Tab-separated table of C-alpha atoms and ligand atoms in Angstrom:
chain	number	residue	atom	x	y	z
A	28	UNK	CA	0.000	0.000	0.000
A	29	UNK	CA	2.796	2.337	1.067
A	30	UNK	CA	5.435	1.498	-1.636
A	31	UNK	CA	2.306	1.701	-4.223
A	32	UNK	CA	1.721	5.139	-2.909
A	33	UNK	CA	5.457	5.953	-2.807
A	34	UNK	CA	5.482	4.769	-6.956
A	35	UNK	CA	2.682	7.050	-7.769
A	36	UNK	CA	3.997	9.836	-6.365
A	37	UNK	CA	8.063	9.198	-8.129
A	38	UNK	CA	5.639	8.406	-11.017
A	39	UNK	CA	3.627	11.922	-11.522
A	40	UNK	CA	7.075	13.742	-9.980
A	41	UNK	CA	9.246	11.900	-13.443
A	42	UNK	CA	6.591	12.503	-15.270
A	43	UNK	CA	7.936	13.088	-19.332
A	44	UNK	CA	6.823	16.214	-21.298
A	45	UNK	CA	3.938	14.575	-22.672
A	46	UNK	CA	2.544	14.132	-19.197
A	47	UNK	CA	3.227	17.348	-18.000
A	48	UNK	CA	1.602	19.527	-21.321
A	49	UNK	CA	-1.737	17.452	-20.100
A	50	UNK	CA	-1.348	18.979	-16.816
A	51	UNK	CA	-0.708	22.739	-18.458
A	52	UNK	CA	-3.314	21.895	-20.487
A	53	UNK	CA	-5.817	20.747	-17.351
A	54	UNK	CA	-4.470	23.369	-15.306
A	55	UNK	CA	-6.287	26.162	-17.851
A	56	UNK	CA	-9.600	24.073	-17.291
A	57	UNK	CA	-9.640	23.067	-13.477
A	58	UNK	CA	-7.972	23.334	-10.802
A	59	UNK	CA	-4.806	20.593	-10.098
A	60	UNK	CA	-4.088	18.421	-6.969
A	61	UNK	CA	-1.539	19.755	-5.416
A	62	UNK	CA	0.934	16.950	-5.886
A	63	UNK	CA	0.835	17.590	-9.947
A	64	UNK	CA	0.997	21.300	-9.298
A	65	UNK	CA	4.340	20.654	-7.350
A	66	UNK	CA	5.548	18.467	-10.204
A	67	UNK	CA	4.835	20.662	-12.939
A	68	UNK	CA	6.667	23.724	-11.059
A	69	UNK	CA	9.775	21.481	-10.650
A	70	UNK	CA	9.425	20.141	-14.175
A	71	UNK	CA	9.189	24.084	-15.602
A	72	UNK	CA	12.648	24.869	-13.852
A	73	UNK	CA	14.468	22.869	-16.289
A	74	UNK	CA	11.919	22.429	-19.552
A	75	UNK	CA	11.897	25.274	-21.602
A	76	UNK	CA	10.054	23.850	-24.264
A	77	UNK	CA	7.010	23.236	-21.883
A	78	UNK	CA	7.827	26.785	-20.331
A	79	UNK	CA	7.281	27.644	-24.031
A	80	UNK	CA	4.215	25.824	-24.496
A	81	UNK	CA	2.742	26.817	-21.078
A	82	UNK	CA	2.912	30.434	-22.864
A	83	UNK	CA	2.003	29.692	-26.243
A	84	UNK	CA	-1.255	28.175	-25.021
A	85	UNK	CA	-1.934	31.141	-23.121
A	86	UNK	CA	-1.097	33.265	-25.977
A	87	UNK	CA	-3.559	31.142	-28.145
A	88	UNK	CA	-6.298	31.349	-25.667
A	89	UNK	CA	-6.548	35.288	-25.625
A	90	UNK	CA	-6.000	35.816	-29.322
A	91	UNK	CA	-9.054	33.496	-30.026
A	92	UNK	CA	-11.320	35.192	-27.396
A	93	UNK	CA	-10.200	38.489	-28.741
A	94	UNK	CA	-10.943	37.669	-32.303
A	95	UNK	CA	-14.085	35.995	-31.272
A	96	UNK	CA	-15.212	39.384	-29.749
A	97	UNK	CA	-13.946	41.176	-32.611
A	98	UNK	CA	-16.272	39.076	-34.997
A	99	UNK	CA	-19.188	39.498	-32.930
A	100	UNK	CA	-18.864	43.259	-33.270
A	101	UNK	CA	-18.646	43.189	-36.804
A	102	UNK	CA	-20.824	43.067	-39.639
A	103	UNK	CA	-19.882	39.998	-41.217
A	104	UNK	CA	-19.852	37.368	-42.230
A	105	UNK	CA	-23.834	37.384	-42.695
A	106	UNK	CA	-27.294	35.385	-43.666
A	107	UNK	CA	-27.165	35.294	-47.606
A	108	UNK	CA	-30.076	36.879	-49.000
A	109	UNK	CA	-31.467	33.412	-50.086
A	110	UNK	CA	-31.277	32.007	-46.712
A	111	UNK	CA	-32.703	35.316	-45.610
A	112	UNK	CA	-35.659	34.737	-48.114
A	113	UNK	CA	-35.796	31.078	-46.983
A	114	UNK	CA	-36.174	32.089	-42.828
A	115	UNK	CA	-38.569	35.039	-44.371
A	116	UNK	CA	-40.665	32.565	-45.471
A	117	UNK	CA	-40.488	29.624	-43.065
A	118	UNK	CA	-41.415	32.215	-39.963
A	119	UNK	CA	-44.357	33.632	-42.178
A	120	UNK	CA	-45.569	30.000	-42.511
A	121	UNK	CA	-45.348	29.402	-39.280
A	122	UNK	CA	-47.601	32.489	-38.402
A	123	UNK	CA	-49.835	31.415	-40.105
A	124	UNK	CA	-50.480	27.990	-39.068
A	125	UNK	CA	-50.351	29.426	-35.242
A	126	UNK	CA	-52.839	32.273	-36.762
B	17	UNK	CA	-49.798	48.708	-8.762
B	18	UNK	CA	-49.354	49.841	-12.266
B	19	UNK	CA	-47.653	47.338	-14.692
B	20	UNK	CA	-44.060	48.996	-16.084
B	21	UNK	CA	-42.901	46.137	-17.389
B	22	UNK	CA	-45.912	44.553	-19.569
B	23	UNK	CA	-44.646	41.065	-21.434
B	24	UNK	CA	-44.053	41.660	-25.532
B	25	UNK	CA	-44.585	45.254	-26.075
B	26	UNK	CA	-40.741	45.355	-26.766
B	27	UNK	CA	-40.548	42.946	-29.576
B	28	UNK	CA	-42.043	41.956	-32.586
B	29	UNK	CA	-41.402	38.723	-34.771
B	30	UNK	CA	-41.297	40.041	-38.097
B	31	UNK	CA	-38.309	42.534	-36.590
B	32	UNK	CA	-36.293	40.052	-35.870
B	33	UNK	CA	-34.777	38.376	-38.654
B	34	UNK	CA	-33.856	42.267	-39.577
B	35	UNK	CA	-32.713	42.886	-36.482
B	36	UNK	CA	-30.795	39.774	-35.688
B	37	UNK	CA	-30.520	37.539	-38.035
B	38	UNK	CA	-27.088	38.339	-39.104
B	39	UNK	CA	-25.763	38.513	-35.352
B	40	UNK	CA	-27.810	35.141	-34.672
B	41	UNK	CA	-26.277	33.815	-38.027
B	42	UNK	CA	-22.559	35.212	-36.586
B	43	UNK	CA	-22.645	33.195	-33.325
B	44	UNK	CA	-24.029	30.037	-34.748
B	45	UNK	CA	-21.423	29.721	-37.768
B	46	UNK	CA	-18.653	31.215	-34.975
B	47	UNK	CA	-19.261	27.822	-32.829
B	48	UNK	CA	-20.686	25.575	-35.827
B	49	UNK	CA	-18.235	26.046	-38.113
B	50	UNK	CA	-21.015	24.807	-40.974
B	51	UNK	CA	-22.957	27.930	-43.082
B	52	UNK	CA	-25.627	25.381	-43.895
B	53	UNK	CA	-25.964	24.027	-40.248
B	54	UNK	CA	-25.506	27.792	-39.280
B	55	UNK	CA	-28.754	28.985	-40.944
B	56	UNK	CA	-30.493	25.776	-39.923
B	57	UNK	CA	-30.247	26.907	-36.427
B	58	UNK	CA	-30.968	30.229	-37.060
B	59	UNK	CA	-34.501	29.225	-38.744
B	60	UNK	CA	-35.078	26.928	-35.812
B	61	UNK	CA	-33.921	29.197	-32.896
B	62	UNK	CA	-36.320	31.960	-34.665
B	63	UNK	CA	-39.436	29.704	-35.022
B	64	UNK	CA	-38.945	28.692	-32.100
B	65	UNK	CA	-38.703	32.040	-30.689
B	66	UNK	CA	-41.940	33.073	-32.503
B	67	UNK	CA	-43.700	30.215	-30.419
B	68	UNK	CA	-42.399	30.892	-26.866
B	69	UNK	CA	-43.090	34.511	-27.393
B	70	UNK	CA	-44.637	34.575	-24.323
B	71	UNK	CA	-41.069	33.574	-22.464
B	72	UNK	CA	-39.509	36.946	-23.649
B	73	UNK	CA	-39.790	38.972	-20.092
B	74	UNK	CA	-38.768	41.947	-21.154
B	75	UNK	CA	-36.324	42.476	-18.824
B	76	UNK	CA	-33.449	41.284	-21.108
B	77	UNK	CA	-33.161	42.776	-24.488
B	78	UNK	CA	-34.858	41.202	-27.218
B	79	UNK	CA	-31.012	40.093	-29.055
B	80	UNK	CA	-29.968	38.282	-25.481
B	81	UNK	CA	-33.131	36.714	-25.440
B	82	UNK	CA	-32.782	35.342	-28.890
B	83	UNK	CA	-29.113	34.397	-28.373
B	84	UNK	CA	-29.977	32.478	-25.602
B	85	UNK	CA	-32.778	30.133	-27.633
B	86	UNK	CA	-29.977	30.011	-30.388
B	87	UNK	CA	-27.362	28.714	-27.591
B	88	UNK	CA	-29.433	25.636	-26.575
B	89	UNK	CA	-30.193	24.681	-30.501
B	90	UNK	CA	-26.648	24.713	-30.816
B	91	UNK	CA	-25.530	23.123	-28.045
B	92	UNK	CA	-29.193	20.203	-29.165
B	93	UNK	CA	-26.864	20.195	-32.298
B	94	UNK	CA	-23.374	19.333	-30.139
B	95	UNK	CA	-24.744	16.854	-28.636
B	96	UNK	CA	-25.977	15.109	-31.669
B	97	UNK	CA	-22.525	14.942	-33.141
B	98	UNK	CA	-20.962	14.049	-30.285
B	99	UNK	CA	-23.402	10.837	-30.074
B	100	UNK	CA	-22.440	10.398	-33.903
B	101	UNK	CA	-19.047	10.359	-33.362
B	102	UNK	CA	-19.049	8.417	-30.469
B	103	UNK	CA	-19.407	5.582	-32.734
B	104	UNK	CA	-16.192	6.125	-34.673
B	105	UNK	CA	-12.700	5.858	-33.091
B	106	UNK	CA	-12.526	10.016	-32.473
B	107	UNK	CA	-14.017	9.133	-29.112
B	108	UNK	CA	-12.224	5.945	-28.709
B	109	UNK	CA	-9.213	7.469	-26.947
B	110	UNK	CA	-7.779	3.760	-25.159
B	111	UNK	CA	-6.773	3.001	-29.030
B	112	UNK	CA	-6.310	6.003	-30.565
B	113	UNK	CA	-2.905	6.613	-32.176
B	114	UNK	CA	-0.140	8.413	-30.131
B	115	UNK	CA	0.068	11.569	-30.302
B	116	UNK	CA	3.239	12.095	-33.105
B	117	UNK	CA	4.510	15.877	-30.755
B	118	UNK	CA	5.953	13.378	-28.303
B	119	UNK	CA	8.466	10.352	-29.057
B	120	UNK	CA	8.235	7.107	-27.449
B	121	UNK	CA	9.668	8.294	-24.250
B	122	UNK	CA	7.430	11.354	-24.030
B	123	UNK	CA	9.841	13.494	-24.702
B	124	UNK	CA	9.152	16.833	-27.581
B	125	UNK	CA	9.417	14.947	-30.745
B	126	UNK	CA	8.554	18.632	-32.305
B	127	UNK	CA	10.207	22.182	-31.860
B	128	UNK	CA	7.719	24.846	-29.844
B	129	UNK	CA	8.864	28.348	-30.393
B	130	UNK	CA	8.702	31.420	-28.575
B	131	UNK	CA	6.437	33.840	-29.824
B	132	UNK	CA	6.418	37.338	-30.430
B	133	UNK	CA	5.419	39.588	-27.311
B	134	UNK	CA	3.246	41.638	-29.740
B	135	UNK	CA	0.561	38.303	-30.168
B	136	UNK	CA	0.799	39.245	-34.111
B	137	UNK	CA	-1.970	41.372	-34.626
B	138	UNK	CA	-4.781	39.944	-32.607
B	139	UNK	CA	-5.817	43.019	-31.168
B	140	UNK	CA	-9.311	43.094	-33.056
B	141	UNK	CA	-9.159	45.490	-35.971
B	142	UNK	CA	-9.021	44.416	-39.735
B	143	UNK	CA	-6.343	41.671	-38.558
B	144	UNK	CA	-8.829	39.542	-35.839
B	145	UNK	CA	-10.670	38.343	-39.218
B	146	UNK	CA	-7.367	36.862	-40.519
B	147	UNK	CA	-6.188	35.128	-37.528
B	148	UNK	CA	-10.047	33.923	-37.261
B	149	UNK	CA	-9.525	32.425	-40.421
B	150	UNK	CA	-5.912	30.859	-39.843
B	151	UNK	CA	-7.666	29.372	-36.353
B	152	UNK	CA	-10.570	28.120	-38.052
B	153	UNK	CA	-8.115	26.357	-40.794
B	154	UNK	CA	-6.357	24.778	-38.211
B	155	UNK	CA	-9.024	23.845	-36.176
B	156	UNK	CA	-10.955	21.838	-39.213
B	157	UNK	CA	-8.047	19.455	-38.534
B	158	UNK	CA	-8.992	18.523	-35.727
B	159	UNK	CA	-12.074	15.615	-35.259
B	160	UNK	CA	-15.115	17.210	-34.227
B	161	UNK	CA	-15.522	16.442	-30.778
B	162	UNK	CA	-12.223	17.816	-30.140
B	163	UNK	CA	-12.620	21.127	-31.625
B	164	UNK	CA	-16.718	21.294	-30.438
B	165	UNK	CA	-15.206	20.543	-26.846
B	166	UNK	CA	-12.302	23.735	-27.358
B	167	UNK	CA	-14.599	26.273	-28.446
B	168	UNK	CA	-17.230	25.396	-26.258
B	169	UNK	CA	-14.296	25.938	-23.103
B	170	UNK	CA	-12.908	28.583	-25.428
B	171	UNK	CA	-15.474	30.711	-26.623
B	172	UNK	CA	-18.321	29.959	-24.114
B	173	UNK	CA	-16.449	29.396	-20.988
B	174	UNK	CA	-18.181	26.474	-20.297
B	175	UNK	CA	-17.175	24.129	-17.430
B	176	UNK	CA	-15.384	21.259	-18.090
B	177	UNK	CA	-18.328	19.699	-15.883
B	178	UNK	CA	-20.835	20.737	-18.324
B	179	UNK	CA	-18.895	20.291	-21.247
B	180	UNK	CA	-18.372	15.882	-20.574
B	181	UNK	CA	-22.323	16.363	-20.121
B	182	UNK	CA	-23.099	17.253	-23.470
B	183	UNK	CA	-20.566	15.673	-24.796
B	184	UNK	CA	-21.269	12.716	-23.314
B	185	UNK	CA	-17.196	12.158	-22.423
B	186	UNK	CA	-15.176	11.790	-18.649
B	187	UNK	CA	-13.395	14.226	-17.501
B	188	UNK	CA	-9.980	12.683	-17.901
B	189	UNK	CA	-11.420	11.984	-21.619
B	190	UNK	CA	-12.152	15.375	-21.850
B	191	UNK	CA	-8.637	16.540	-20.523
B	192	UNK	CA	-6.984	14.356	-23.207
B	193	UNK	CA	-9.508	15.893	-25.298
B	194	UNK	CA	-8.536	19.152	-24.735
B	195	UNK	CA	-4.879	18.459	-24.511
B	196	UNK	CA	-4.168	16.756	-28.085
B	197	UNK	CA	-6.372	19.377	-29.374
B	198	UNK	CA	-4.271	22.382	-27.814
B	199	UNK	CA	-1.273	20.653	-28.825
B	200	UNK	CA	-2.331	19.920	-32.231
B	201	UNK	CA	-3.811	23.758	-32.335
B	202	UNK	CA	-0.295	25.103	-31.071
B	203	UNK	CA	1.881	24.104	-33.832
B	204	UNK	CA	-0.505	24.526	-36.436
B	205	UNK	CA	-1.019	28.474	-35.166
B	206	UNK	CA	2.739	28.444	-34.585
B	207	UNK	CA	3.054	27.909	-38.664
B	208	UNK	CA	0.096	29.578	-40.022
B	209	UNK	CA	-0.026	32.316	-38.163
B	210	UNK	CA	2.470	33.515	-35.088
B	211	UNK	CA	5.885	32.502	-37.208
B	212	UNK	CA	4.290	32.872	-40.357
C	29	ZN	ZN1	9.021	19.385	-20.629
């Protein structure tokens, strides 16, 4: 039970990049245990390719969000005018079935 | 006591296609990512609207009230992919292949740059529609699931709680999920867009 324990912790502390990208992935989602968050830190002091990618995904999360708002403000893209007809018509219908 | 706030004086159906059908269209095709499928839900969210009429309170403005019936037609439509793709190996993340960023050992397989401070031009402006499109290229290659379950956490803000709902996923699915997607997202932006 105790040496079990003992592996999972050496485990999640050894943890390769691939491992530790999930957690800086999770981490932007939910909250981590606090065992991963200590492993990640440690991991970060020496990995500057997942110091890299902790940014990059950061980066990549505000640009989309910003661009997102950006299109919502706009005027386009927009309904085409046949699709426009289409709804036009389809509401109309309806109307008149409710009456 | 005098009624202020008297239900559907503020609104009036055949306003709101006008009104809102470009912004409705907008939102839809934003988290879609299908023009067809985006007017689809439009038409439904509308006709819909036009028979719950009598849900519109008035104390919200007629656009958030519409938004909102659009929302839950697009997350009906989310679901029903989801439960599509379930049945192919997308979902099927015990044998799906490994993930080609990492060798063997789990170790970067794959450079991952530093990018500029300035974020490239994503500051909104004539610019936010170009990096829209580069995202939305690099996002179709991703499967579904994986890029419905990013832009629902990405663009909604959903919880990863209510996103395995709808989805119909675990958590540590959705994680993985999230994870391949972000890392697949990464280095395609990193090409197309940030080092381009
Ligand atoms: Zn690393």
């Amino acid at each position: 039970m105790m040496i079990r324990r003992i592996a999972t912790i050496w485990k999640i502390l050894n943890a390769p990049c691939r491992e530790m990208t999930l957690l800086l992935s999770r981490e932007q989602d939910d909250p981590l245990p606090a065992l991963e968050v200590f492993a990640l830190r440690l991991h970060l002091l020496y990995c500057s390719a997942c110091r890299r990618y902790k940014r990059n995904i950061g980066v990549m999360r505000r640009a989309v969000r910003r661009a997102a708002d950006a299109l919502d403000a706009s005027s386009t893209p927009a309904l085409s005018p046949e699709s426009r007809r289409r709804i036009k018509q389809a509401m109309d219908d309806s109307s008149d079935l409710q009456g | 006591m005098p009624e202020y706030y008297p239900k559907n004086t503020a609104t009036n159906p055949s306003d709101w296609l006008e009104r809102h059908g470009d912004a409705m269209y907008r939102f839809a095709l934003m988290r879609i990512r299908d023009s067809e499928a985006a007017e689809e839900l439009v038409q439904e969210a509308l006709l819909a609207a036009c028979k719950n009429q009598a849900t519109f309170s008035g104390q919200s403005s007629e656009r958030t009230w519409l938004i909102a019936i659009l929302k839950n037609k697009i997350m009906d439509e989310m679901r029903r992919r989801a439960k599509v793709a379930a049945r192919h190996e997308e979902m099927d993340l015990e044998h799906l292949a490994p993930d080609p960023t990492f060798n063997r050992r789990g170790l970067w397989a794959v450079a991952v740059e530093r990018w500029p401070e300035s974020e490239a031009g994503t500051s909104g402006g004539a610019e936010s529609g170009e990096f829209w499109a580069a995202f939305q290229g690099c996002l179709s290659g991703l499967p579904q699931t994986w890029a419905d379950a990013f832009v629902l956490r990405e663009l909604d803000g959903a919880s990863t709680e209510e996103i395995c709902k709808l989805l119909g996923v675990t958590s540590t699915n959705l994680w993985t999920m999230l994870h391949r997607g972000r890392t697949q997202l990464r280095a395609c932006l990193e090409q197309n867009w940030f080092l381009k």
